[in-house]
Coordinates of C-alpha atoms in Angstrom, one line a residue:
M565 CA 0.0 0.0 0.0
K566 CA 1.6 3.2 -1.1
A567 CA 1.5 6.0 1.4
R568 CA 0.7 9.6 0.4
P569 CA 3.3 12.3 0.8
P570 CA 3.1 14.3 4.0
P571 CA 0.5 17.0 3.8
A572 CA 1.4 20.7 3.5
Y573 CA -0.1 21.9 6.7
N574 CA -2.1 25.1 6.7
R575 CA -0.5 27.0 9.5
P576 CA -2.2 30.3 10.4
M577 CA -0.4 33.5 9.4
A578 CA 1.4 35.4 12.1
A579 CA 0.1 38.8 13.2
E580 CA 1.5 41.9 11.7
P581 CA 4.1 43.6 13.9
R582 CA 3.1 46.8 15.6
E583 CA 4.4 50.1 14.3
R584 CA 7.6 51.4 16.0
G585 CA 7.0 54.1 18.6
H586 CA 3.5 53.1 19.5
I587 CA 3.1 52.2 23.2
T588 CA 0.1 50.3 24.4
D589 CA -1.7 50.7 27.7
A590 CA -0.2 47.4 28.8
E591 CA 3.3 48.5 28.1
R592 CA 2.7 51.8 29.9
W593 CA 1.3 49.8 32.9
Y594 CA 4.4 47.6 33.0
A595 CA 6.7 50.7 33.0
E596 CA 4.7 52.9 35.4
R597 CA 3.0 50.4 37.7
F598 CA 4.3 46.9 37.7
D599 CA 8.1 47.1 37.3
G600 CA 8.6 48.9 40.6
T601 CA 6.5 46.5 42.7
P602 CA 8.0 43.4 44.5
Q603 CA 7.2 39.9 43.4
R604 CA 7.3 36.8 45.5
K605 CA 9.9 34.2 44.7
A606 CA 8.2 31.6 42.6
S607 CA 8.4 30.0 39.2
F608 CA 5.8 31.8 37.1
T609 CA 5.5 29.1 34.4
T610 CA 3.0 26.6 33.3
L611 CA 3.3 23.0 34.2
S612 CA 4.9 22.6 30.8
G613 CA 7.6 25.2 31.6
E614 CA 6.1 28.0 29.4
T615 CA 6.6 31.5 30.9
V616 CA 3.4 33.2 32.1
R617 CA 3.5 37.0 31.9
P618 CA 2.0 39.0 34.7
L619 CA -0.6 40.7 32.5
Y620 CA -2.4 39.9 29.2
S621 CA -4.4 42.5 27.3
E622 CA -6.3 43.0 24.1
D623 CA -2.9 43.2 22.3
D624 CA -2.6 39.5 22.9
L625 CA -5.8 38.5 21.1
P626 CA -5.5 37.1 17.5
A627 CA -5.1 39.6 14.7
D628 CA -8.4 38.5 13.2
T629 CA -10.3 37.7 16.5
A630 CA -13.6 36.9 14.9
A631 CA -12.1 34.4 12.4
A632 CA -9.7 32.7 14.9
I633 CA -12.2 32.4 17.9
G634 CA -15.5 32.2 16.0
L635 CA -18.7 31.1 17.6
P636 CA -19.7 27.8 19.2
G637 CA -20.7 25.1 16.7
E638 CA -19.1 27.0 13.8
Y639 CA -15.8 26.7 12.1
P640 CA -13.1 26.7 13.4
F641 CA -14.8 25.4 16.5
T642 CA -12.5 27.1 19.0
R643 CA -15.4 27.8 21.3
G644 CA -16.9 24.3 21.1
V645 CA -18.2 21.8 18.5
Y646 CA -21.9 22.3 19.1
P647 CA -24.0 25.5 19.1
S648 CA -25.8 24.8 22.4
M649 CA -23.0 22.8 24.2
Y650 CA -24.0 22.0 27.8
R651 CA -27.2 24.0 27.6
G652 CA -28.4 21.4 25.1
R653 CA -26.8 18.3 26.6
L654 CA -24.3 17.6 29.4
W655 CA -21.2 15.7 28.7
T656 CA -21.3 11.9 29.1
M657 CA -20.2 11.0 32.6
R658 CA -18.0 7.9 32.5
Q659 CA -16.0 6.1 35.2
F660 CA -13.3 3.8 34.2
A661 CA -14.0 0.3 35.6
G662 CA -12.6 -3.1 35.5
F663 CA -11.0 -5.6 37.9
G664 CA -10.9 -9.3 38.5
T665 CA -13.1 -11.4 36.2
A666 CA -16.0 -10.4 34.0
E667 CA -18.5 -11.1 36.8
E668 CA -16.9 -8.6 39.2
T669 CA -16.7 -5.9 36.6
N670 CA -20.3 -6.5 35.5
E671 CA -21.3 -5.9 39.1
R672 CA -19.3 -2.6 39.1
F673 CA -20.9 -1.5 35.8
R674 CA -24.4 -2.1 37.2
Y675 CA -23.4 -0.1 40.3
L676 CA -22.2 2.9 38.3
L677 CA -25.3 2.8 36.0
D678 CA -27.5 2.8 39.1
H679 CA -25.7 5.9 40.4
G680 CA -26.2 8.0 37.4
Q681 CA -23.3 7.2 35.1
T682 CA -24.3 7.5 31.4
G683 CA -21.6 5.6 29.7
L684 CA -19.4 2.6 30.5
S685 CA -15.6 2.7 30.2
T686 CA -13.8 -0.7 30.4
A687 CA -10.3 -1.1 31.8
F688 CA -8.5 -4.4 30.9
D689 CA -5.9 -6.2 32.8
M690 CA -2.2 -6.2 31.7
P691 CA -2.4 -9.7 30.1
S692 CA -5.4 -8.7 28.0
L693 CA -3.6 -5.4 27.0
M694 CA -0.5 -7.4 25.9
G695 CA -2.5 -10.1 24.0
H696 CA -1.8 -12.9 26.5
D697 CA -4.4 -15.4 27.8
S698 CA -4.8 -15.6 31.6
D699 CA -3.0 -19.0 31.6
H700 CA 0.1 -17.7 29.8
P701 CA 3.3 -17.8 31.9
R702 CA 3.8 -14.1 31.5
S703 CA 0.3 -13.5 33.0
L704 CA 1.2 -14.9 36.4
G705 CA 0.2 -12.6 39.2
E706 CA -1.3 -10.0 36.8
V707 CA -4.7 -11.5 36.0
G708 CA -7.5 -9.1 37.0
R709 CA -5.1 -6.8 38.9
E710 CA -5.5 -3.5 37.1
G711 CA -8.5 -4.2 35.0
V712 CA -10.8 -7.0 33.9
A713 CA -9.5 -10.2 32.3
I714 CA -11.1 -10.9 28.9
D715 CA -9.8 -14.0 27.2
S716 CA -12.7 -15.0 24.9
L717 CA -16.2 -14.3 23.6
D718 CA -17.6 -16.0 26.7
D719 CA -15.9 -13.4 29.0
M720 CA -17.2 -10.5 26.9
Q721 CA -20.7 -11.9 27.1
T722 CA -20.4 -12.2 30.9
L723 CA -18.9 -8.7 31.1
F724 CA -22.0 -7.1 29.6
G725 CA -24.6 -9.6 30.8
G726 CA -27.9 -7.9 31.6
I727 CA -26.9 -4.6 30.0
D728 CA -28.7 -3.5 26.9
L729 CA -25.8 -2.8 24.4
G730 CA -28.2 -1.1 22.0
R731 CA -28.9 1.7 24.6
V732 CA -25.6 2.2 26.4
S733 CA -22.4 3.8 25.1
V734 CA -19.3 1.6 25.7
S735 CA -15.7 2.6 25.7
M736 CA -12.9 0.0 25.7
T737 CA -9.4 1.1 26.5
I738 CA -7.2 -1.3 24.7
N739 CA -4.9 -0.8 21.7
A740 CA -2.6 -3.5 20.2
P741 CA -5.4 -6.2 20.5
A742 CA -8.2 -3.7 19.9
A743 CA -9.5 -5.3 16.7
I744 CA -9.7 -8.7 18.5
M745 CA -11.5 -7.2 21.5
M746 CA -13.9 -5.3 19.2
A747 CA -14.6 -8.6 17.4
F748 CA -15.5 -10.2 20.8
Y749 CA -17.8 -7.2 21.5
V750 CA -19.6 -7.2 18.2
V751 CA -20.3 -11.0 18.3
A752 CA -21.4 -10.7 22.0
A753 CA -23.9 -8.0 21.0
E754 CA -24.9 -10.0 17.9
E755 CA -25.8 -13.0 20.0
A756 CA -27.7 -10.8 22.4
G757 CA -29.8 -9.6 19.4
V758 CA -28.1 -6.2 18.9
P759 CA -26.6 -5.8 15.4
A760 CA -23.3 -4.0 14.8
D761 CA -25.0 -1.0 13.3
R762 CA -26.8 -0.2 16.6
L763 CA -23.7 -0.3 18.8
A764 CA -22.4 3.1 20.1
G765 CA -19.1 3.8 21.7
T766 CA -15.4 3.4 20.9
V767 CA -12.4 1.2 21.2
Q768 CA -9.2 3.2 21.8
A769 CA -7.1 1.4 19.2
D770 CA -4.5 4.2 19.0
I771 CA -1.5 2.1 18.1
L772 CA 1.0 4.9 17.4
K773 CA 0.5 6.2 20.9
E774 CA 1.5 2.8 22.2
Y775 CA 5.0 3.0 20.6
I776 CA 5.3 6.6 21.8
A777 CA 4.2 6.3 25.4
Q778 CA 2.2 3.3 26.7
K779 CA 4.5 0.6 25.5
E780 CA 1.8 -2.1 25.2
W781 CA 2.3 -3.8 21.8
C782 CA 2.0 -7.1 20.0
F783 CA 3.4 -6.6 16.5
P784 CA 5.9 -4.4 14.7
V785 CA 4.7 -0.9 13.7
D786 CA 3.7 -1.5 10.1
P787 CA 1.5 -4.6 10.5
A788 CA 0.0 -3.0 13.6
M789 CA -0.9 0.1 11.5
R790 CA -2.4 -2.3 8.9
L791 CA -4.6 -4.0 11.6
L792 CA -5.8 -0.6 12.8
G793 CA -6.6 0.4 9.3
D794 CA -8.6 -2.7 8.7
M795 CA -10.6 -2.2 11.8
M796 CA -11.3 1.5 10.9
E797 CA -12.3 0.7 7.4
W798 CA -14.6 -2.1 8.5
S799 CA -16.2 0.0 11.2
T800 CA -16.8 2.8 8.7
R801 CA -18.7 0.5 6.5
H802 CA -20.7 -1.5 9.1
M803 CA -20.9 0.5 12.4
P804 CA -22.2 4.0 11.8
R805 CA -22.6 4.8 15.5
W806 CA -19.1 3.5 16.5
H807 CA -15.9 5.5 16.9
P808 CA -13.3 3.1 15.4
V809 CA -10.3 4.8 17.1
S810 CA -10.0 7.1 20.1
I811 CA -6.8 9.1 19.3
S812 CA -5.2 9.3 22.7
G813 CA -3.0 12.1 24.1
Y814 CA -3.8 10.9 27.6
H815 CA -1.0 8.4 27.9
I816 CA 1.4 10.7 26.1
R817 CA 0.8 13.2 28.9
E818 CA 1.0 10.5 31.6
A819 CA 4.4 9.5 30.2
G820 CA 5.6 13.0 31.0
S821 CA 5.0 15.2 27.9
T822 CA 4.2 18.8 28.0
A823 CA 0.8 20.1 27.0
A824 CA 2.2 21.2 23.6
Q825 CA 3.7 17.8 23.0
E826 CA 0.5 16.0 23.9
L827 CA -1.4 18.3 21.6
A828 CA 1.0 17.9 18.7
F829 CA 1.8 14.2 18.9
T830 CA -1.9 13.3 19.4
L831 CA -3.1 15.4 16.4
K832 CA -0.3 14.1 14.2
D833 CA -1.3 10.5 15.1
G834 CA -4.8 11.4 14.1
L835 CA -3.8 13.0 10.9
T836 CA -1.7 10.0 10.0
Y837 CA -4.7 7.7 10.5
V838 CA -6.8 10.0 8.2
E839 CA -4.0 9.9 5.6
Q840 CA -4.0 6.1 5.8
Q841 CA -7.7 5.8 5.3
V842 CA -7.7 8.2 2.4
A843 CA -4.9 6.2 0.8
R844 CA -7.1 3.1 1.1
G845 CA -9.7 4.9 -1.1
L846 CA -12.2 6.0 1.6
D847 CA -13.9 9.3 1.3
V848 CA -12.7 11.5 4.2
D849 CA -16.3 12.6 4.9
G850 CA -17.3 9.0 5.2
F851 CA -15.1 8.2 8.2
A852 CA -13.8 11.5 9.7
P853 CA -17.1 12.3 11.6
R854 CA -16.6 9.1 13.6
L855 CA -13.1 9.8 14.8
S856 CA -12.8 10.8 18.4
F857 CA -10.0 12.0 20.7
F858 CA -9.0 11.3 24.3
F859 CA -7.1 14.0 26.2
N860 CA -5.6 14.4 29.6
A861 CA -6.8 17.0 32.0
H862 CA -3.8 18.0 34.1
V863 CA -3.7 20.4 37.0
D864 CA -2.5 23.5 35.2
F865 CA -5.9 24.9 34.8
F866 CA -5.6 27.5 32.0
E867 CA -3.0 25.6 30.0
E868 CA -5.4 22.7 29.7
I869 CA -8.3 24.8 28.6
A870 CA -6.2 26.4 25.9
K871 CA -4.9 23.0 24.8
Y872 CA -8.4 21.8 24.0
R873 CA -9.4 25.0 22.2
A874 CA -6.2 24.9 20.1
A875 CA -6.8 21.2 19.3
R876 CA -10.3 21.9 17.9
R877 CA -9.0 24.7 15.7
I878 CA -6.1 22.8 14.3
W879 CA -8.2 19.7 13.6
A880 CA -10.9 21.7 11.8
R881 CA -8.4 23.6 9.7
E882 CA -6.4 20.5 8.6
L883 CA -9.5 18.4 7.8
R884 CA -11.0 21.1 5.8
E885 CA -8.0 22.7 4.0
T886 CA -5.4 19.9 3.9
F887 CA -7.7 16.8 3.4
G888 CA -10.5 18.6 1.6
A889 CA -13.3 17.4 4.0
R890 CA -16.6 19.1 3.0
R891 CA -18.9 18.2 5.9
P892 CA -18.8 20.3 9.1
E893 CA -19.2 17.0 10.9
S894 CA -15.7 16.1 9.6
W895 CA -14.2 19.3 10.9
R896 CA -15.5 18.9 14.5
M897 CA -13.0 17.4 16.9
R898 CA -15.0 15.6 19.6
F899 CA -13.1 14.4 22.6
H900 CA -13.2 12.5 25.9
T901 CA -11.2 13.8 28.9
Q902 CA -9.8 12.0 31.9
T903 CA -8.2 13.7 34.8
A904 CA -4.5 13.2 35.2
G905 CA -3.6 10.0 36.9
V906 CA 0.0 11.2 37.1
S907 CA -1.0 14.1 39.2
L908 CA -2.4 11.9 42.0
T909 CA -0.2 11.5 45.0
A910 CA 0.1 8.6 47.4
Q911 CA 0.9 11.1 50.1
Q912 CA -2.2 12.8 51.6
P913 CA -4.4 11.1 49.1
L914 CA -7.5 13.1 50.1
N915 CA -5.9 16.1 48.4
N916 CA -6.5 14.2 45.2
I917 CA -10.2 15.0 45.4
V918 CA -9.3 18.7 45.0
R919 CA -6.9 18.1 42.2
T920 CA -9.4 16.0 40.3
A921 CA -12.2 18.6 40.8
I922 CA -9.9 21.3 39.3
E923 CA -8.9 19.1 36.4
A924 CA -12.5 18.1 35.7
L925 CA -13.5 21.7 35.7
A926 CA -10.8 22.5 33.1
G927 CA -12.2 19.7 30.9
V928 CA -15.7 21.1 31.1
L929 CA -14.6 24.7 30.5
G930 CA -12.5 23.4 27.6
G931 CA -15.6 21.8 26.0
T932 CA -15.2 18.1 26.5
Q933 CA -17.9 15.7 25.2
S934 CA -17.2 13.0 27.8
L935 CA -15.4 13.0 31.1
H936 CA -13.8 10.5 33.5
T937 CA -12.8 11.7 37.0
N938 CA -10.1 9.7 38.7
S939 CA -10.6 8.4 42.3
Y940 CA -8.6 9.8 45.1
D941 CA -7.1 6.4 46.1
E942 CA -5.8 5.4 42.6
A943 CA -2.2 6.2 43.4
L944 CA -2.4 3.3 45.9
A945 CA -4.8 0.7 44.4
L946 CA -7.8 0.2 42.2
P947 CA -10.6 2.5 43.5
T948 CA -13.1 1.5 46.1
E949 CA -16.8 2.1 45.6
Q950 CA -16.7 5.1 47.9
A951 CA -13.9 6.7 46.0
V952 CA -15.6 6.1 42.7
R953 CA -18.8 7.6 44.0
I954 CA -17.0 10.8 45.1
A955 CA -15.4 11.0 41.7
L956 CA -18.7 10.7 39.9
R957 CA -20.3 13.2 42.3
T958 CA -17.6 15.6 41.4
Q959 CA -18.8 15.7 37.9
Q960 CA -22.4 16.0 39.0
I961 CA -21.6 19.0 41.3
I962 CA -19.8 20.7 38.4
A963 CA -22.8 20.1 36.1
H964 CA -25.6 21.1 38.5
E965 CA -24.2 23.4 41.1
T966 CA -21.4 25.6 39.8
G967 CA -23.2 27.5 37.0
V968 CA -20.4 26.8 34.5
T969 CA -22.8 25.1 32.1
N970 CA -25.2 28.1 31.9
T971 CA -23.3 29.9 29.2
I972 CA -21.2 28.5 26.3
D973 CA -17.4 28.8 26.5
P974 CA -17.4 31.3 29.4
L975 CA -13.6 31.9 29.0
G976 CA -13.8 32.7 25.3
G977 CA -12.2 36.1 24.6
S978 CA -10.1 36.0 27.8
Y979 CA -6.8 37.7 26.9
F980 CA -4.8 35.0 28.7
V981 CA -6.7 32.0 27.4
E982 CA -6.7 33.2 23.8
A983 CA -3.0 34.1 23.9
M984 CA -2.2 30.7 25.4
T985 CA -4.4 29.0 22.8
D986 CA -2.4 30.7 20.0
E987 CA 0.9 29.8 21.6
L988 CA 0.0 26.1 21.9
E989 CA -1.2 26.1 18.3
A990 CA 2.0 27.6 17.1
R991 CA 4.1 25.1 19.1
A992 CA 2.1 22.2 17.7
Y993 CA 2.9 23.3 14.1
D994 CA 6.6 23.5 15.0
F995 CA 6.4 19.8 16.1
F996 CA 4.5 19.0 12.9
A997 CA 7.3 20.5 10.8
K998 CA 9.9 18.5 12.6
I999 CA 8.0 15.2 12.2
D1000 CA 7.5 15.8 8.5
E1001 CA 11.2 16.4 8.2
L1002 CA 11.7 12.9 9.6
G1003 CA 9.3 11.4 7.0
G1004 CA 6.0 11.4 8.9
M1005 CA 4.8 10.1 12.2
V1006 CA 5.3 6.4 11.6
E1007 CA 9.0 7.0 10.7
A1008 CA 9.4 9.5 13.5
V1009 CA 8.1 6.9 16.0
K1010 CA 10.5 4.2 14.5
R1011 CA 13.4 6.7 15.0
G1012 CA 12.3 7.5 18.6
Y1013 CA 11.7 11.2 18.1
P1014 CA 8.5 11.7 20.1
Q1015 CA 9.8 9.3 22.7
R1016 CA 13.0 11.3 23.3
E1017 CA 11.0 14.6 23.4
I1018 CA 8.7 13.2 26.1
A1019 CA 11.6 11.7 28.1
D1020 CA 13.4 15.1 28.2
A1021 CA 10.2 16.9 29.3
A1022 CA 9.5 14.3 32.1
Y1023 CA 13.1 14.7 33.3
R1024 CA 12.8 18.5 33.5
L1025 CA 9.6 18.4 35.5
Q1026 CA 10.9 15.8 37.9
T1027 CA 14.0 17.9 38.4
E1028 CA 11.8 20.9 39.3
V1029 CA 9.9 18.9 41.8
E1030 CA 13.0 17.5 43.5
S1031 CA 14.6 20.9 43.7
R1032 CA 11.4 22.4 45.1
E1033 CA 11.3 24.9 42.2
R1034 CA 7.8 23.5 41.7
I1035 CA 5.7 22.7 44.8
V1036 CA 3.5 19.6 45.0
V1037 CA 1.4 19.9 48.1
G1038 CA 2.0 17.0 50.5
V1039 CA 5.0 15.7 48.5
N1040 CA 7.8 18.3 48.8
D1041 CA 6.0 20.9 51.0
Y1042 CA 3.2 21.2 53.5
L1043 CA 4.1 17.7 54.8
E1044 CA 2.4 15.8 57.5
G1045 CA 2.8 12.5 59.2
E1046 CA 1.5 9.3 57.6
G1047 CA -2.1 9.9 58.6
E1048 CA -4.8 7.4 58.9
P1049 CA -4.6 4.4 56.6
L1050 CA -7.1 4.2 53.8
E1051 CA -9.3 1.2 53.2
L1052 CA -8.1 0.0 49.8
L1053 CA -9.7 -2.4 47.2
R1054 CA -7.9 -5.7 47.2
V1055 CA -8.3 -8.1 44.3
D1056 CA -8.8 -11.6 45.6
P1057 CA -5.8 -13.7 44.4
A1058 CA -8.3 -16.6 44.0
L1059 CA -9.8 -14.8 41.0
E1060 CA -6.7 -15.6 38.9
R1061 CA -7.2 -19.3 39.3
K1062 CA -11.0 -18.8 38.6
Q1063 CA -10.2 -17.0 35.3
I1064 CA -7.6 -19.6 34.3
D1065 CA -10.0 -22.4 34.9
R1066 CA -12.7 -20.6 33.0
T1067 CA -10.5 -20.0 29.9
R1068 CA -9.4 -23.7 29.9
E1069 CA -13.1 -24.7 30.2
V1070 CA -13.9 -22.6 27.1
R1071 CA -11.1 -24.4 25.1
G1072 CA -12.4 -27.8 26.3
R1073 CA -16.0 -27.4 25.2
R1074 CA -15.6 -25.6 21.9
D1075 CA -15.4 -27.3 18.5
S1076 CA -11.6 -27.4 18.3
A1077 CA -11.5 -28.3 14.6
A1078 CA -13.7 -25.2 13.7
T1079 CA -11.4 -23.0 15.9
E1080 CA -8.3 -24.2 14.1
R1081 CA -9.9 -23.6 10.7
T1082 CA -10.7 -20.0 11.5
L1083 CA -7.2 -19.4 12.9
A1084 CA -5.6 -20.9 9.8
A1085 CA -7.8 -18.7 7.6
L1086 CA -6.7 -15.7 9.6
K1087 CA -3.0 -16.5 9.1
E1088 CA -3.5 -16.9 5.4
A1089 CA -5.3 -13.6 5.0
A1090 CA -2.7 -11.8 7.2
A1091 CA -0.1 -12.8 4.7
D1092 CA -1.9 -10.8 1.9
E1093 CA -2.4 -7.1 2.5
R1094 CA -5.3 -7.1 0.1
H1095 CA -7.5 -8.8 2.8
N1096 CA -9.3 -6.9 5.5
L1097 CA -8.8 -9.0 8.6
M1098 CA -11.9 -7.9 10.5
P1099 CA -14.3 -10.5 9.0
L1100 CA -11.7 -13.2 9.8
L1101 CA -11.4 -11.9 13.4
L1102 CA -15.2 -12.1 13.8
D1103 CA -15.1 -15.7 12.6
C1104 CA -12.4 -16.5 15.2
A1105 CA -14.6 -14.9 17.9
R1106 CA -17.6 -16.9 16.9
A1107 CA -15.5 -20.1 17.0
H1108 CA -14.4 -19.2 20.6
A1109 CA -10.8 -18.7 19.8
T1110 CA -9.0 -16.9 22.7
E1111 CA -7.3 -13.6 22.4
G1112 CA -3.9 -15.2 23.0
E1113 CA -4.5 -17.8 20.2
I1114 CA -5.4 -15.1 17.8
I1115 CA -2.4 -12.9 18.7
E1116 CA 0.0 -15.8 18.4
S1117 CA -1.5 -16.8 15.0
L1118 CA -0.9 -13.2 13.7
Q1119 CA 2.6 -13.1 15.2
E1120 CA 3.5 -16.1 13.0
V1121 CA 3.0 -13.8 10.0
F1122 CA 3.6 -10.3 11.4
G1123 CA 6.5 -11.0 13.8
T1124 CA 7.0 -9.3 17.2
Y1125 CA 8.3 -5.9 18.1
T1126 CA 11.6 -4.9 19.8
E1127 CA 11.9 -1.2 20.8
T1128 CA 14.9 0.7 19.5
P1129 CA 16.9 2.3 22.3
M1130 CA 16.2 6.1 22.5
F1131 CA 19.7 7.2 23.4

């Protein structure tokens, strides 16, 4: 499959310089008022290290304010993707859930739905994320620990037992084996009487992000990109309500990136997926409206809000002007937000309630379509039901008590927010240019460019914390004793044996010959790029092949991946 050349990005023009000799009110204020006053000793920078000036004024607004900022629901969508935003409909309130076996997680799903959650987000355990069955030697001690163990169609049916999949939106956070997990989900719904075209939700599937940050992979980069492309293409044709990829900056930020790096690398991943689908012959307006994004909400309040606004503007411009999308639905960048796990501290964990509330508010003021709030105890263990309830109530208080949903984009036109939006936009285009010099995002990932950039940013931030240049309450200042111990969620070790026995039971009662035939057909198709692998994966799911068996069959054709050292 021949790739298209890198797009010529439509970067906005810089503002015209001001005439010499003209002094603004802000410059006069600096000279006459501010310069002679004392300042406390502090680092006046964003979390990403960008300098924050003491004052912003109308001189910091875009040269063509109306065109750059616009109105909600109109191009370039800086102020939001829908005209009515939260006056029309609140964001979807999700809580990430998954632990133990499918039975335990199904129980948690029902608990969350009963308490007002409006969408389900599924966390998978490490073996499932890495493509291993629960009885694989490398799964020992990890089954059900940080998410739910899903090995086969039977587990997926149990996971959503008693839940109407035609009415609930489901998100699945899994990447390298995403096509396999989606096949399990589609067949589980099919057998429950819900056809694929009625399913709503997303599977994360953002494979480039894995090589950049999350480090959970099954195959080398090129075949992994092919598998994602197959899934996206099949979803476009058969699942009109489904988001076939959630292009994820969240894990890029969790790995230590700056806000600008999260913005640039995430959007560049997304633009690369668009380019791939166009190269396959799909009409950009046929699939772009179903693309979605997943961003981090870190604790630097205004920087995060500006990041979301810049992201919408860049995406709208590139889809319309670079890729020629004609439908406004293709220009709208819709995104899910999760508060920053990396900002949570094991010290004084109740402080995390405050951090999460501030981060969630940034997501809302930034115009998110969906929001997950982390629980205060997640730096120590999987969340308890009490912690999850507080996290969900945080969203409900923001929605119903604070008044921030009464008007659309209440920070629009803020001198500071608009200036920061412009700055993040410009920095994103600088990263785009560097990536294109390297031959595009896939080649940049293979050469370790974004990985090195993130590592450098993470080191800088950690150095600031260790030197106390940047204060983290309860960690390097405002310290206390150990405090009262928290009651933590403990995953019963017996669940691992239960899941292993369940998986072996599935293998024992299926038609083994039929399973082998579907796996053999999958391998044959994998060797020929002209075949879309999704129909073969659905056949494997129906034959009760396990995730590990499917992955190992594909690895016989695709091979495995070894990361190139960054330094």
